Amino acid sequence: MSSYIIEGGKKLQGETFVSGSKNASLPIMAASVLNRGITKLYNVPNIHDTQMMIEILKSLGCKVKKNQNKVVIDSSNISKFEIPEHLMRQMRSSVIFAGAILGRYGKVIFSYPGGCDIGSRPIDLHLKGFEKLGVTINKSFGKIICETEEIKPTEISLDFPSVGATENIMLASILAKGTTKIINAAMEPEIIDLQNFLNKMGAKIQGAGSNIITIQGVSRLKDVSYNIMPDRIEAGTLLVATAITGGEIKLKKVNINHIIPIIDKLIESGCKIQLREHEIDIKAPKRLKAVDIKTMPYPGFPTDMQSIIAAMLCIANGTSVIVENIFENRYKYLTELQKMGAKVKIEGKTAIIKGCKKLYGTKVQATDLRGGASLLLAGLAAKGTTNVENIEYILRGYENLNDKLNNLGAEIYLIKS
Ligand code: UD1
């Protein structure tokens, strides 16, 4: 169990940049299975979750080479269509391999995926989507066996715009004979990145970024090189880290269009923001103001930023109300923030945060990826020393976060064990 020791009270200052997107890299890496050739990916964040995707690719028979942020995948000779259970348990995104393997072979065996404990996180929408595409699904001893002679293109209307289900249906249908339409599709930027990647690989998909995606099946794909988009949640995390410490930074390599709801909330809380094409300057006010947050599917305020911004609201002037509309159990980290002096009340999917002047360093436990990052940020602002334990959660999703923050003047020590 590794931990971060944070000496709080240092204002962040200087320049940093945003790494490649975790949530775009993971489905794109899974999608490489569909290409019976070479996929070269650039700007892939060097984190635990992308490493796990590489392990799954290798277990399927792909040859994978990684050099810093470049990953080269040779999927010409895949020999298996079963995803090993111990790798499925490591992360939620392992489930996206199901669509890719189905699309290539018409058969896949997998088990229920693991991932952060932020709610029940079923995969019923993924499986309903596969069934609509003519796939027969059998469940036996925790394994899910999906099989079809041929994927049958159709129209699929999702009950909820699930990011993962949208991605899985896209991947399962790109090699089908005919046109598949996803209605009420997720509109997240990562879906656009997946579409752009697949089209560069020879697929014919349009509509990503809107709520209707049309996939015209093609008979073959081709070798591809692709540069992954910047991580919008990391961008938001670095901006909020600056705000919570009363700092002032320049953030580079950012896609501003992806983070408008985050920028708007930072402005509402009193931060001065200047936008350039791929850069943001942020200057925190003397005292942040309380703001209300409601998480929504994109283009609403992202659920992955809910815990991050909550850390900031704990020391803002006034009372903030957060409503979490996506996941039913995403407030565990608030109990840890209370140990640092935060004044918080949870009522169902609403959290009420009464801002206080200071948080105080103590020992806290990361309970999930973004909740863990929220504790790290609280530690940056707190008086004294904060010890965040269980940071494996944070290392899953952020590339060199402690190094980036230390380069901006933070004092964070990574204790590996
Ligand atoms: C993705 C992101 C995650 C983000 C989430 C919502 C990745 C790797 N992860 O997760 O960081 O927090 O989108 O923006 O991209 N649901 C069902 N049945 C299903 C699928 C989902 O009920 O079959 C529910 C979930 O329980 C949740 C909601 O739909 O309440 C949203 O889930 P979904 O959009 O699928 O999130 P993920 O793809 O898992």
Short mmCIF file of C-alpha atoms and ligand atoms in Angstrom, two decimals:
data_model
loop_
_atom_site.label_atom_id
_atom_site.label_comp_id
_atom_site.label_asym_id
_atom_site.label_seq_id
_atom_site.Cartn_x
_atom_site.Cartn_y
_atom_site.Cartn_z
CA MET A 1 0.00 0.00 0.00
CA SER A 2 1.76 3.18 -1.20
CA SER A 3 1.04 6.66 0.13
CA TYR A 4 1.53 10.36 -0.48
CA ILE A 5 2.90 12.54 2.29
CA ILE A 6 1.94 16.14 1.57
CA GLU A 7 3.28 19.22 3.31
CA GLY A 8 0.36 21.62 2.79
CA GLY A 9 0.17 25.34 2.28
CA LYS A 10 2.34 25.80 -0.84
CA LYS A 11 0.82 27.97 -3.59
CA LEU A 12 1.13 26.36 -7.03
CA GLN A 13 2.95 28.51 -9.55
CA GLY A 14 4.50 28.02 -12.99
CA GLU A 15 3.67 26.01 -16.09
CA THR A 16 2.59 22.45 -16.69
CA PHE A 17 0.84 20.37 -19.36
CA VAL A 18 -1.93 17.84 -19.71
CA SER A 19 -1.07 14.20 -20.57
CA GLY A 20 -2.98 11.94 -22.95
CA SER A 21 -6.49 10.91 -21.97
CA LYS A 22 -6.91 7.74 -19.92
CA ASN A 23 -10.55 7.29 -20.91
CA ALA A 24 -9.77 7.74 -24.61
CA SER A 25 -6.68 5.48 -24.56
CA LEU A 26 -8.41 2.50 -22.96
CA PRO A 27 -11.16 1.89 -25.58
CA ILE A 28 -8.75 2.75 -28.41
CA MET A 29 -6.27 0.17 -27.15
CA ALA A 30 -9.08 -2.41 -26.98
CA ALA A 31 -10.19 -1.42 -30.50
CA SER A 32 -6.76 -2.27 -31.88
CA VAL A 33 -7.84 -5.94 -31.65
CA LEU A 34 -10.12 -5.36 -34.65
CA ASN A 35 -7.18 -4.41 -36.84
CA ARG A 36 -5.44 -7.49 -38.17
CA GLY A 37 -2.22 -5.48 -38.38
CA ILE A 38 -0.24 -2.71 -36.71
CA THR A 39 -1.66 0.06 -34.53
CA LYS A 40 0.70 2.84 -33.41
CA LEU A 41 -0.60 5.01 -30.61
CA TYR A 42 1.03 8.23 -29.37
CA ASN A 43 0.35 10.28 -26.24
CA VAL A 44 -0.84 7.22 -24.28
CA PRO A 45 -0.53 8.04 -20.55
CA ASN A 46 1.97 5.86 -18.74
CA ILE A 47 -0.34 4.67 -15.94
CA HIS A 48 -1.45 1.42 -14.34
CA ASP A 49 -4.70 1.21 -16.36
CA THR A 50 -2.98 1.44 -19.77
CA GLN A 51 -0.43 -1.13 -18.55
CA MET A 52 -3.34 -3.46 -17.70
CA MET A 53 -4.75 -3.01 -21.22
CA ILE A 54 -1.33 -4.04 -22.56
CA GLU A 55 -1.42 -7.16 -20.34
CA ILE A 56 -4.85 -8.09 -21.75
CA LEU A 57 -3.66 -7.49 -25.34
CA LYS A 58 -0.66 -9.76 -24.72
CA SER A 59 -2.85 -12.44 -23.12
CA LEU A 60 -4.92 -12.48 -26.34
CA GLY A 61 -1.80 -13.05 -28.42
CA CYS A 62 -0.98 -9.49 -29.56
CA LYS A 63 2.62 -8.32 -29.65
CA VAL A 64 2.94 -5.02 -27.81
CA LYS A 65 5.88 -2.62 -27.53
CA LYS A 66 5.81 0.40 -25.26
CA ASN A 67 8.25 3.28 -25.19
CA GLN A 68 7.24 6.13 -22.84
CA ASN A 69 3.95 7.38 -24.35
CA LYS A 70 4.13 5.39 -27.58
CA VAL A 71 2.47 1.99 -27.77
CA VAL A 72 2.73 -0.25 -30.84
CA ILE A 73 0.28 -3.14 -31.04
CA ASP A 74 0.57 -5.95 -33.57
CA SER A 75 -2.76 -7.78 -33.58
CA SER A 76 -2.24 -9.80 -36.77
CA ASN A 77 -2.12 -13.15 -34.99
CA ILE A 78 -4.61 -13.17 -32.15
CA SER A 79 -5.04 -16.66 -30.83
CA LYS A 80 -7.66 -16.32 -28.05
CA PHE A 81 -11.12 -14.93 -27.55
CA GLU A 82 -11.27 -15.26 -23.76
CA ILE A 83 -10.24 -12.40 -21.47
CA PRO A 84 -8.53 -13.81 -18.35
CA GLU A 85 -10.59 -13.31 -15.18
CA HIS A 86 -7.73 -11.90 -13.08
CA LEU A 87 -7.21 -9.14 -15.69
CA MET A 88 -10.97 -8.47 -16.02
CA ARG A 89 -11.06 -7.85 -12.27
CA GLN A 90 -8.35 -5.18 -12.48
CA MET A 91 -10.38 -2.54 -14.26
CA ARG A 92 -13.77 -1.57 -15.62
CA SER A 93 -12.51 -0.85 -19.14
CA SER A 94 -11.54 -4.49 -19.65
CA VAL A 95 -15.20 -4.93 -20.68
CA ILE A 96 -14.57 -2.90 -23.87
CA PHE A 97 -12.48 -5.79 -25.19
CA ALA A 98 -15.76 -7.76 -25.40
CA GLY A 99 -17.08 -5.62 -28.27
CA ALA A 100 -13.75 -5.65 -30.08
CA ILE A 101 -13.26 -9.43 -29.86
CA LEU A 102 -16.91 -10.04 -30.81
CA GLY A 103 -16.47 -7.74 -33.81
CA ARG A 104 -13.46 -9.75 -34.98
CA TYR A 105 -14.50 -13.33 -34.10
CA GLY A 106 -18.24 -13.35 -33.36
CA LYS A 107 -17.34 -14.96 -30.03
CA VAL A 108 -15.98 -13.73 -26.70
CA ILE A 109 -15.80 -15.10 -23.17
CA PHE A 110 -15.30 -12.73 -20.26
CA SER A 111 -16.33 -12.12 -16.66
CA TYR A 112 -17.76 -9.14 -14.78
CA PRO A 113 -15.25 -6.27 -14.77
CA GLY A 114 -13.69 -4.70 -11.68
CA GLY A 115 -12.86 -1.00 -11.25
CA CYS A 116 -13.50 1.79 -8.76
CA ASP A 117 -16.26 1.13 -6.22
CA ILE A 118 -18.50 4.14 -6.92
CA GLY A 119 -21.82 2.34 -7.31
CA SER A 120 -23.21 -0.95 -8.63
CA ARG A 121 -21.90 -0.37 -12.21
CA PRO A 122 -23.87 -3.06 -14.07
CA ILE A 123 -23.15 -4.00 -17.71
CA ASP A 124 -26.75 -4.73 -18.71
CA LEU A 125 -26.77 -2.01 -21.40
CA HIS A 126 -23.63 -3.49 -22.99
CA LEU A 127 -25.20 -6.97 -23.05
CA LYS A 128 -28.59 -5.72 -24.32
CA GLY A 129 -26.72 -3.97 -27.12
CA PHE A 130 -24.91 -7.19 -28.07
CA GLU A 131 -28.21 -9.13 -28.00
CA LYS A 132 -29.77 -6.59 -30.35
CA LEU A 133 -26.86 -7.24 -32.71
CA GLY A 134 -27.90 -10.91 -32.82
CA VAL A 135 -25.47 -12.19 -30.20
CA THR A 136 -26.53 -15.07 -27.96
CA ILE A 137 -25.44 -14.60 -24.35
CA ASN A 138 -25.03 -17.40 -21.82
CA LYS A 139 -23.84 -16.97 -18.26
CA SER A 140 -22.15 -19.80 -16.46
CA PHE A 141 -20.10 -19.82 -13.21
CA GLY A 142 -19.41 -16.07 -13.41
CA LYS A 143 -18.43 -16.25 -17.08
CA ILE A 144 -20.32 -14.47 -19.84
CA ILE A 145 -20.22 -16.32 -23.14
CA CYS A 146 -21.25 -14.28 -26.18
CA GLU A 147 -21.59 -15.90 -29.58
CA THR A 148 -23.00 -15.21 -33.02
CA GLU A 149 -22.63 -16.57 -36.55
CA GLU A 150 -22.72 -13.01 -37.79
CA ILE A 151 -23.26 -9.57 -36.20
CA LYS A 152 -26.67 -8.31 -37.43
CA PRO A 153 -26.71 -4.52 -37.91
CA THR A 154 -29.73 -2.78 -36.41
CA GLU A 155 -30.92 0.29 -34.50
CA ILE A 156 -30.13 0.28 -30.78
CA SER A 157 -31.70 2.81 -28.46
CA LEU A 158 -29.85 3.02 -25.13
CA ASP A 159 -31.94 3.49 -21.94
CA PHE A 160 -29.11 5.73 -20.68
CA PRO A 161 -26.23 7.27 -22.67
CA SER A 162 -23.63 4.91 -21.20
CA VAL A 163 -20.08 5.67 -22.35
CA GLY A 164 -18.94 2.04 -22.14
CA ALA A 165 -22.04 0.59 -23.82
CA THR A 166 -21.77 3.10 -26.69
CA GLU A 167 -18.11 2.14 -27.20
CA ASN A 168 -18.81 -1.60 -27.04
CA ILE A 169 -21.61 -1.40 -29.62
CA MET A 170 -19.44 0.72 -31.95
CA LEU A 171 -16.64 -1.86 -31.78
CA ALA A 172 -18.88 -4.91 -32.18
CA SER A 173 -20.51 -3.51 -35.33
CA ILE A 174 -17.74 -1.90 -37.42
CA LEU A 175 -17.00 -5.08 -39.39
CA ALA A 176 -20.68 -6.09 -39.77
CA LYS A 177 -22.47 -6.30 -43.13
CA GLY A 178 -24.78 -3.27 -43.02
CA THR A 179 -25.49 -0.16 -40.94
CA THR A 180 -25.94 0.03 -37.17
CA LYS A 181 -27.40 3.09 -35.49
CA ILE A 182 -26.96 3.93 -31.79
CA ILE A 183 -29.70 6.23 -30.51
CA ASN A 184 -29.26 8.09 -27.21
CA ALA A 185 -25.52 7.43 -27.53
CA ALA A 186 -23.06 8.94 -25.05
CA MET A 187 -21.70 12.25 -26.40
CA GLU A 188 -18.40 12.37 -24.45
CA PRO A 189 -15.26 13.65 -26.27
CA GLU A 190 -13.65 10.24 -25.73
CA ILE A 191 -16.33 8.75 -28.05
CA ILE A 192 -15.29 11.27 -30.73
CA ASP A 193 -11.66 10.26 -30.24
CA LEU A 194 -12.65 6.60 -30.64
CA GLN A 195 -14.59 7.41 -33.83
CA ASN A 196 -11.65 9.41 -35.24
CA PHE A 197 -9.28 6.54 -34.47
CA LEU A 198 -11.58 3.89 -35.98
CA ASN A 199 -12.20 5.97 -39.12
CA LYS A 200 -8.44 6.45 -39.53
CA MET A 201 -8.20 2.65 -39.31
CA GLY A 202 -10.72 2.37 -42.19
CA ALA A 203 -14.10 2.25 -40.39
CA LYS A 204 -17.08 4.32 -41.57
CA ILE A 205 -18.63 5.92 -38.51
CA GLN A 206 -20.33 9.26 -38.15
CA GLY A 207 -22.21 11.19 -35.52
CA ALA A 208 -19.94 10.75 -32.46
CA GLY A 209 -20.33 13.80 -30.25
CA SER A 210 -24.08 13.83 -30.99
CA ASN A 211 -26.64 11.43 -29.55
CA ILE A 212 -26.98 9.39 -32.76
CA ILE A 213 -24.02 7.43 -34.07
CA THR A 214 -24.16 5.61 -37.41
CA ILE A 215 -21.77 2.76 -38.10
CA GLN A 216 -21.62 1.58 -41.69
CA GLY A 217 -19.90 -1.80 -41.62
CA VAL A 218 -16.70 -2.27 -43.63
CA SER A 219 -15.06 -5.54 -44.68
CA ARG A 220 -11.52 -4.70 -43.67
CA LEU A 221 -9.43 -2.27 -41.66
CA LYS A 222 -5.87 -1.06 -42.15
CA ASP A 223 -2.72 -0.16 -40.19
CA VAL A 224 -3.05 3.08 -38.29
CA SER A 225 -1.08 5.72 -36.32
CA TYR A 226 -3.05 7.86 -33.90
CA ASN A 227 -2.40 10.61 -31.35
CA ILE A 228 -4.63 10.35 -28.25
CA MET A 229 -6.52 13.50 -27.14
CA PRO A 230 -5.57 15.35 -23.91
CA ASP A 231 -7.11 14.19 -20.63
CA ARG A 232 -9.93 16.57 -19.69
CA ILE A 233 -10.20 15.26 -16.13
CA GLU A 234 -6.47 15.68 -15.52
CA ALA A 235 -6.79 19.22 -16.92
CA GLY A 236 -9.62 19.92 -14.46
CA THR A 237 -7.63 18.38 -11.60
CA LEU A 238 -4.59 20.62 -12.26
CA LEU A 239 -6.79 23.72 -12.50
CA VAL A 240 -8.59 22.93 -9.25
CA ALA A 241 -5.24 22.12 -7.55
CA THR A 242 -4.13 25.64 -8.47
CA ALA A 243 -7.39 27.17 -7.23
CA ILE A 244 -7.34 25.32 -3.90
CA THR A 245 -3.79 26.52 -3.11
CA GLY A 246 -4.48 30.15 -4.09
CA GLY A 247 -1.97 29.76 -6.92
CA GLU A 248 -1.49 30.91 -10.49
CA ILE A 249 -0.38 28.64 -13.38
CA LYS A 250 -0.33 28.24 -17.13
CA LEU A 251 -1.76 24.91 -18.32
CA LYS A 252 -0.61 23.73 -21.75
CA LYS A 253 -1.74 21.03 -24.22
CA VAL A 254 -5.37 21.32 -23.17
CA ASN A 255 -8.52 21.05 -25.26
CA ILE A 256 -10.57 23.96 -23.91
CA ASN A 257 -13.80 22.88 -25.64
CA HIS A 258 -13.81 19.69 -23.54
CA ILE A 259 -13.71 21.45 -20.18
CA ILE A 260 -16.13 24.39 -20.53
CA PRO A 261 -18.36 23.30 -17.57
CA ILE A 262 -15.26 23.03 -15.34
CA ILE A 263 -13.95 26.43 -16.44
CA ASP A 264 -17.37 27.99 -15.83
CA LYS A 265 -17.47 26.70 -12.25
CA LEU A 266 -13.93 27.95 -11.58
CA ILE A 267 -14.90 31.41 -12.87
CA GLU A 268 -18.05 31.31 -10.71
CA SER A 269 -15.86 30.52 -7.68
CA GLY A 270 -13.81 33.67 -8.32
CA CYS A 271 -10.83 32.38 -10.38
CA LYS A 272 -9.50 34.59 -13.19
CA ILE A 273 -9.16 32.54 -16.36
CA GLN A 274 -7.57 33.40 -19.70
CA LEU A 275 -8.08 31.06 -22.62
CA ARG A 276 -5.82 30.61 -25.64
CA GLU A 277 -6.01 27.92 -28.32
CA HIS A 278 -4.49 25.04 -26.33
CA GLU A 279 -3.59 26.91 -23.13
CA ILE A 280 -5.26 28.22 -20.01
CA ASP A 281 -3.95 30.74 -17.48
CA ILE A 282 -5.63 30.49 -14.08
CA LYS A 283 -5.25 32.79 -11.08
CA ALA A 284 -7.04 31.94 -7.86
CA PRO A 285 -8.80 34.61 -5.77
CA LYS A 286 -7.83 35.34 -2.14
CA ARG A 287 -10.86 33.33 -0.99
CA LEU A 288 -12.86 31.02 -3.24
CA LYS A 289 -16.65 31.33 -3.40
CA ALA A 290 -19.12 28.46 -2.90
CA VAL A 291 -20.71 27.07 -6.08
CA ASP A 292 -23.41 24.47 -6.74
CA ILE A 293 -22.65 21.43 -8.91
CA LYS A 294 -24.93 18.93 -10.66
CA THR A 295 -23.17 16.08 -12.47
CA MET A 296 -24.63 15.15 -15.87
CA PRO A 297 -23.64 13.17 -18.95
CA TYR A 298 -21.49 15.27 -21.35
CA PRO A 299 -21.76 18.20 -22.07
CA GLY A 300 -22.86 18.59 -18.43
CA PHE A 301 -20.49 18.81 -15.46
CA PRO A 302 -18.50 15.52 -15.40
CA THR A 303 -19.04 13.10 -12.53
CA ASP A 304 -15.28 12.41 -12.55
CA MET A 305 -14.70 16.05 -11.44
CA GLN A 306 -17.28 15.93 -8.65
CA SER A 307 -14.92 14.83 -5.87
CA ILE A 308 -12.08 17.00 -7.16
CA ILE A 309 -14.08 20.22 -7.04
CA ALA A 310 -15.64 19.20 -3.70
CA ALA A 311 -12.19 19.41 -2.06
CA MET A 312 -12.01 23.03 -3.20
CA LEU A 313 -15.53 23.81 -1.99
CA CYS A 314 -14.58 22.59 1.51
CA ILE A 315 -12.54 25.79 1.96
CA ALA A 316 -14.75 28.13 -0.12
CA ASN A 317 -16.72 31.00 1.40
CA GLY A 318 -20.34 29.86 1.80
CA THR A 319 -22.36 26.68 1.36
CA SER A 320 -22.19 24.57 -1.81
CA VAL A 321 -24.69 21.93 -2.87
CA ILE A 322 -23.54 19.00 -5.02
CA VAL A 323 -25.96 16.63 -6.74
CA GLU A 324 -24.40 13.43 -8.11
CA ASN A 325 -26.66 12.15 -10.89
CA ILE A 326 -24.49 9.47 -12.54
CA PHE A 327 -23.18 7.09 -9.86
CA GLU A 328 -25.09 6.22 -6.68
CA ASN A 329 -22.14 5.77 -4.34
CA ARG A 330 -19.63 8.47 -5.17
CA TYR A 331 -19.32 10.27 -1.83
CA LYS A 332 -17.09 7.86 0.14
CA TYR A 333 -14.16 10.29 0.00
CA LEU A 334 -16.24 12.90 1.87
CA THR A 335 -15.94 10.86 5.08
CA GLU A 336 -12.15 11.13 4.68
CA LEU A 337 -12.35 14.88 4.01
CA GLN A 338 -14.35 15.21 7.24
CA LYS A 339 -11.30 13.84 9.09
CA MET A 340 -9.42 16.88 7.72
CA GLY A 341 -12.04 19.26 9.12
CA ALA A 342 -14.49 19.52 6.19
CA LYS A 343 -18.09 20.30 7.14
CA VAL A 344 -20.19 18.02 5.01
CA LYS A 345 -23.69 16.53 5.12
CA ILE A 346 -24.82 13.79 2.71
CA GLU A 347 -28.49 13.25 1.92
CA GLY A 348 -28.97 10.60 -0.79
CA LYS A 349 -27.44 11.91 -3.97
CA THR A 350 -26.93 15.40 -2.51
CA ALA A 351 -23.91 16.61 -0.55
CA ILE A 352 -24.01 19.92 1.29
CA ILE A 353 -20.61 21.45 1.94
CA LYS A 354 -20.27 24.33 4.36
CA GLY A 355 -16.98 25.99 3.50
CA CYS A 356 -14.52 26.47 6.36
CA LYS A 357 -11.36 28.60 6.49
CA LYS A 358 -8.88 25.73 6.79
CA LEU A 359 -8.46 21.99 6.42
CA TYR A 360 -5.97 20.19 8.66
CA GLY A 361 -3.50 17.49 7.65
CA THR A 362 -4.08 13.98 8.98
CA LYS A 363 -4.04 10.34 7.80
CA VAL A 364 -6.71 9.55 5.17
CA GLN A 365 -7.47 6.67 2.81
CA ALA A 366 -8.08 6.91 -0.94
CA THR A 367 -11.23 4.95 -1.71
CA ASP A 368 -11.29 5.36 -5.50
CA LEU A 369 -9.34 7.14 -8.26
CA ARG A 370 -10.99 10.57 -8.29
CA GLY A 371 -11.86 10.49 -4.58
CA GLY A 372 -8.16 9.81 -3.94
CA ALA A 373 -7.14 12.78 -6.08
CA SER A 374 -9.58 14.92 -4.08
CA LEU A 375 -7.73 13.98 -0.85
CA LEU A 376 -4.39 14.81 -2.45
CA LEU A 377 -5.71 18.27 -3.41
CA ALA A 378 -7.14 18.79 0.08
CA GLY A 379 -3.67 17.93 1.43
CA LEU A 380 -2.11 20.63 -0.77
CA ALA A 381 -4.33 23.25 0.87
CA ALA A 382 -4.31 21.85 4.42
CA LYS A 383 -2.37 23.14 7.37
CA GLY A 384 0.31 20.61 8.33
CA THR A 385 1.07 17.16 6.95
CA THR A 386 -1.44 14.91 5.19
CA ASN A 387 -0.82 11.22 4.65
CA VAL A 388 -2.98 9.81 1.83
CA GLU A 389 -2.86 6.02 1.96
CA ASN A 390 -3.94 3.52 -0.69
CA ILE A 391 -2.79 5.76 -3.54
CA GLU A 392 -2.67 2.82 -5.95
CA TYR A 393 -6.13 4.11 -6.91
CA ILE A 394 -4.63 7.48 -7.92
CA LEU A 395 -1.69 5.90 -9.77
CA ARG A 396 -4.22 3.97 -11.89
CA GLY A 397 -5.39 7.10 -13.63
CA TYR A 398 -2.94 10.02 -13.40
CA GLU A 399 0.44 10.18 -15.11
CA ASN A 400 3.12 11.60 -12.76
CA LEU A 401 0.58 13.73 -10.89
CA ASN A 402 2.84 14.21 -7.86
CA ASP A 403 5.82 15.17 -10.08
CA LYS A 404 3.72 17.66 -12.02
CA LEU A 405 2.43 19.24 -8.81
CA ASN A 406 5.92 19.27 -7.24
CA ASN A 407 7.26 21.08 -10.31
CA LEU A 408 4.65 23.75 -9.59
CA GLY A 409 5.91 24.14 -6.01
CA ALA A 410 3.96 21.50 -4.09
CA GLU A 411 5.72 19.29 -1.55
CA ILE A 412 4.52 15.73 -2.08
CA TYR A 413 6.52 12.61 -1.23
CA LEU A 414 5.58 9.30 -2.82
CA ILE A 415 6.20 6.43 -0.39
CA LYS A 416 6.09 3.16 -2.36
CA SER A 417 5.54 -0.13 -0.57
C1 UD1 B 1 -17.01 6.04 -18.14
C2 UD1 B 1 -15.67 6.58 -17.65
C3 UD1 B 1 -15.80 7.04 -16.20
C4 UD1 B 1 -16.93 8.05 -16.08
C5 UD1 B 1 -18.22 7.51 -16.68
C6 UD1 B 1 -19.35 8.52 -16.72
C7 UD1 B 1 -14.05 5.29 -18.87
C8 UD1 B 1 -12.97 4.29 -18.83
N1 UD1 B 1 -14.69 5.53 -17.72
O1 UD1 B 1 -17.34 4.92 -17.32
O2 UD1 B 1 -14.56 7.64 -15.83
O3 UD1 B 1 -17.15 8.32 -14.72
O4 UD1 B 1 -18.00 7.06 -18.03
O5 UD1 B 1 -18.97 9.65 -17.44
O6 UD1 B 1 -14.32 5.89 -19.90
N2 UD1 B 1 -24.92 1.87 -16.41
C9 UD1 B 1 -25.89 0.92 -16.31
N3 UD1 B 1 -25.77 -0.19 -17.11
C10 UD1 B 1 -24.74 -0.35 -18.00
C11 UD1 B 1 -23.76 0.65 -18.08
C12 UD1 B 1 -23.88 1.76 -17.27
O7 UD1 B 1 -26.81 1.02 -15.53
O8 UD1 B 1 -24.71 -1.38 -18.68
C13 UD1 B 1 -25.01 3.07 -15.54
C14 UD1 B 1 -23.82 3.13 -14.56
O9 UD1 B 1 -24.05 2.33 -13.42
C15 UD1 B 1 -23.77 4.59 -14.27
C16 UD1 B 1 -24.17 5.23 -15.59
O10 UD1 B 1 -24.86 4.23 -16.33
O11 UD1 B 1 -24.72 4.92 -13.28
C17 UD1 B 1 -22.98 5.76 -16.39
O12 UD1 B 1 -22.11 4.71 -16.69
P1 UD1 B 1 -21.22 4.68 -18.01
O13 UD1 B 1 -21.47 5.91 -18.81
O14 UD1 B 1 -21.40 3.37 -18.66
O15 UD1 B 1 -19.76 4.78 -17.40
P2 UD1 B 1 -18.49 3.91 -17.77
O16 UD1 B 1 -18.43 3.69 -19.23
O17 UD1 B 1 -18.39 2.76 -16.84
#
